[in-house]
Amino acid sequence: MDIKEFVQTFAQQFEDTDPAEITADTEFRELDEWSSLTGMCIMAMAKTQYGKIITGKELKECETVKDVFDLISSK
Amino acid sequence: MTTPYTLVDKNILITGASSGIGRAIAILCSRMGAKCCITGRNAERLEDTLSQMQGDGHQAIVADLLNEEDRAVLVNALPKLDGVVQNAGVGSRVPCKFVTQTDIDQVFTINTFSPILLQKELMQGKKLSAGASVVFISSMAVKYPSVGNAIYSASKGAIQAYAQVLALELAPRKIRVNCVCPAMIWTDLVTADGIDKDDLIKDQAKYPLGRYGSPEDVADLVGFILSPASSWMTGSCVELTGGGNEL
Ligand SMILES: NC(=O)c1ccc[n+]([C@@H]2O[C@H](COP(=O)([O-])OP(=O)(O)OC[C@H]3O[C@@H](n4cnc5c(N)ncnc54)[C@H](OP(=O)(O)O)[C@@H]3O)[C@@H](O)[C@H]2O)c1
C-alpha cells in the first residue's frame, strides 16, 4: 500500500468533496462533508479494499489521512 | 392467592441463550418456574447460563441454527412447548454503499431465515401446545433508522412481518405470537463491528430514562408475554425504548 494511492482511495469515499482538496496532511474531520457515515465508509473501505479491520475507537484517534494510512499499515 | 404472572411447569425454548438477552430471558423464566430448553452454538457459555438458572429439569442443547441437521436434533430433543423465544441473532453495521452478498447472508440467515425455518419445524414436529406463546426478539431498528443499520433493520422488519402472519395462522389454537422491539441494550452485540463503547456510554444519556436497557429489562417483558398474564395479546410488536426515539 502506498500513501499516494491510499489518499486517492480515501478521497473516493467522499461524494461532493474535490479530491484535490484531500492530501496526506488533511485533517479529514474538518471537511464539510465529514459525518459519522463517512467514518463508517472509511472503516468499510479498510475492510473491503485492504482486508484490515479498524475500529471506531482507533479511527477517532486519527486526525489526518496519513494517520489512517499508518493505522491500516500497522495492522 | 394465584397470579397469572407465572411460568410454573411451562416448557420454554429459548434460542441464543448463551449470551446477552437470551441468557437473561432463560434465567428469568427459570425463576418464574419454567422448565427451559436453552440453545446456542457455544457449549461453555450455554453451561454458564444453565449454572445461573434456578430449579431443575432444564436442558442445554448445542446447535447452530443455520444448520438443518442441528435444528432437527434440537427439535427432536424438545418436549411439547408452552413458550418459544426466538432470540438468536447478529448485528451488522455496513453503509449501503458497501453492502456485499456476504453481509446480507450473514445477517438474514440467522435473523430471518433460520427462525422462520425453526418455527416451521416446531410446528411440523407438533411441538407447540395449544395456548402457547411465541416471542420474536425484533428491534426498534425497524422503526428508527440509523446509518449503517440497513441490512440489520431489513432483517428484523422481515421477521416482524412474518410474525404477524404467523399470529393469524396460530390463533385458532390460541397460540399467541408477538414481537419485542428493544432499542439499545447493553450486550456484546452493540459493541461488535468496531463501535466505540465510550461513544455508546455518552450516547445513552440521550434516552429519557438516562440509560440504554439491560438484558434483564428485556427479559422482564418477555416473561410477561410468555405468561398467562398476556392471554389476550397476539400479533403485537411491543416497543421497549427507555423513552428514546432514535437509536
Ligand atoms: N443488544 C441490542 O441492543 C438489541 C436490540 C434489539 C434487538 N436485539 C436482538 O436481541 C437478540 C439477542 O441479541 P443480544 O444483544 O443478546 O446479542 P448477543 O449477546 O450477541 O447474543 C446473540 C445470541 O445469538 C446466538 N447465535 C448467533 N448466531 C447463532 C447461530 N448461527 N446459531 C445459534 N445461535 C446463534 C449466540 O449464541 P452462540 O454464539 O453461542 O451461538 C448468542 O447467544 C438478537 O436477535 C438481536 O438482534 C438486540
PDB file of C-alpha atoms in Angstrom, chain A residues 12-15 36-37 40-41 43-45 47-49 54-57 60, chain B residues 93-98 100 103 106 147-149 193-196 198-199 202:
ATOM      1  CA  GLN A  12     -13.145   8.399  -3.191  1.00  0.00           C
ATOM      2  CA  GLN A  13     -15.184   7.862  -0.042  1.00  0.00           C
ATOM      3  CA  PHE A  14     -16.389  11.450  -0.365  1.00  0.00           C
ATOM      4  CA  GLU A  15     -19.083  12.258  -2.904  1.00  0.00           C
ATOM      5  CA  SER A  36     -20.405   9.540  11.087  1.00  0.00           C
ATOM      6  CA  LEU A  37     -21.497   7.839   7.857  1.00  0.00           C
ATOM      7  CA  MET A  40     -18.288   4.096   8.669  1.00  0.00           C
ATOM      8  CA  CYS A  41     -17.348   4.184   4.975  1.00  0.00           C
ATOM      9  CA  MET A  43     -13.937   1.514   8.176  1.00  0.00           C
ATOM     10  CA  ALA A  44     -15.700  -0.391   5.371  1.00  0.00           C
ATOM     11  CA  MET A  45     -13.033   0.777   2.903  1.00  0.00           C
ATOM     12  CA  LYS A  47     -12.041  -3.910   5.212  1.00  0.00           C
ATOM     13  CA  THR A  48     -13.014  -4.278   1.561  1.00  0.00           C
ATOM     14  CA  GLN A  49     -10.024  -2.584  -0.128  1.00  0.00           C
ATOM     15  CA  ILE A  54     -10.166  -0.868  12.092  1.00  0.00           C
ATOM     16  CA  THR A  55     -12.462   0.093  14.960  1.00  0.00           C
ATOM     17  CA  GLY A  56     -14.382   3.308  15.575  1.00  0.00           C
ATOM     18  CA  LYS A  57     -12.188   3.988  18.569  1.00  0.00           C
ATOM     19  CA  LYS A  60     -11.327   8.509  16.367  1.00  0.00           C
TER      20      LYS A  60
ATOM     21  CA  ARG B  93     -23.205  -2.097  10.566  1.00  0.00           C
ATOM     22  CA  VAL B  94     -22.357  -1.560   6.935  1.00  0.00           C
ATOM     23  CA  PRO B  95     -23.106   1.572   4.932  1.00  0.00           C
ATOM     24  CA  CYS B  96     -25.440   0.797   1.978  1.00  0.00           C
ATOM     25  CA  LYS B  97     -22.673   1.770  -0.444  1.00  0.00           C
ATOM     26  CA  PHE B  98     -20.540  -1.149   0.821  1.00  0.00           C
ATOM     27  CA  THR B 100     -21.944  -7.303  -0.070  1.00  0.00           C
ATOM     28  CA  ASP B 103     -23.122  -9.182   4.609  1.00  0.00           C
ATOM     29  CA  GLN B 106     -24.614 -13.355   7.408  1.00  0.00           C
ATOM     30  CA  VAL B 147     -26.778   4.930   9.441  1.00  0.00           C
ATOM     31  CA  GLY B 148     -25.099   1.627   8.700  1.00  0.00           C
ATOM     32  CA  ASN B 149     -28.042  -0.379  10.005  1.00  0.00           C
ATOM     33  CA  ASP B 193     -18.392  -4.113  14.414  1.00  0.00           C
ATOM     34  CA  GLY B 194     -15.846  -1.696  15.770  1.00  0.00           C
ATOM     35  CA  ILE B 195     -18.305   0.600  17.541  1.00  0.00           C
ATOM     36  CA  ASP B 196     -16.591   2.619  20.257  1.00  0.00           C
ATOM     37  CA  ASP B 198     -17.150   5.206  25.038  1.00  0.00           C
ATOM     38  CA  ASP B 199     -19.381   6.761  22.362  1.00  0.00           C
ATOM     39  CA  LYS B 202     -22.120   9.057  26.177  1.00  0.00           C
TER      40      LYS B 202
END
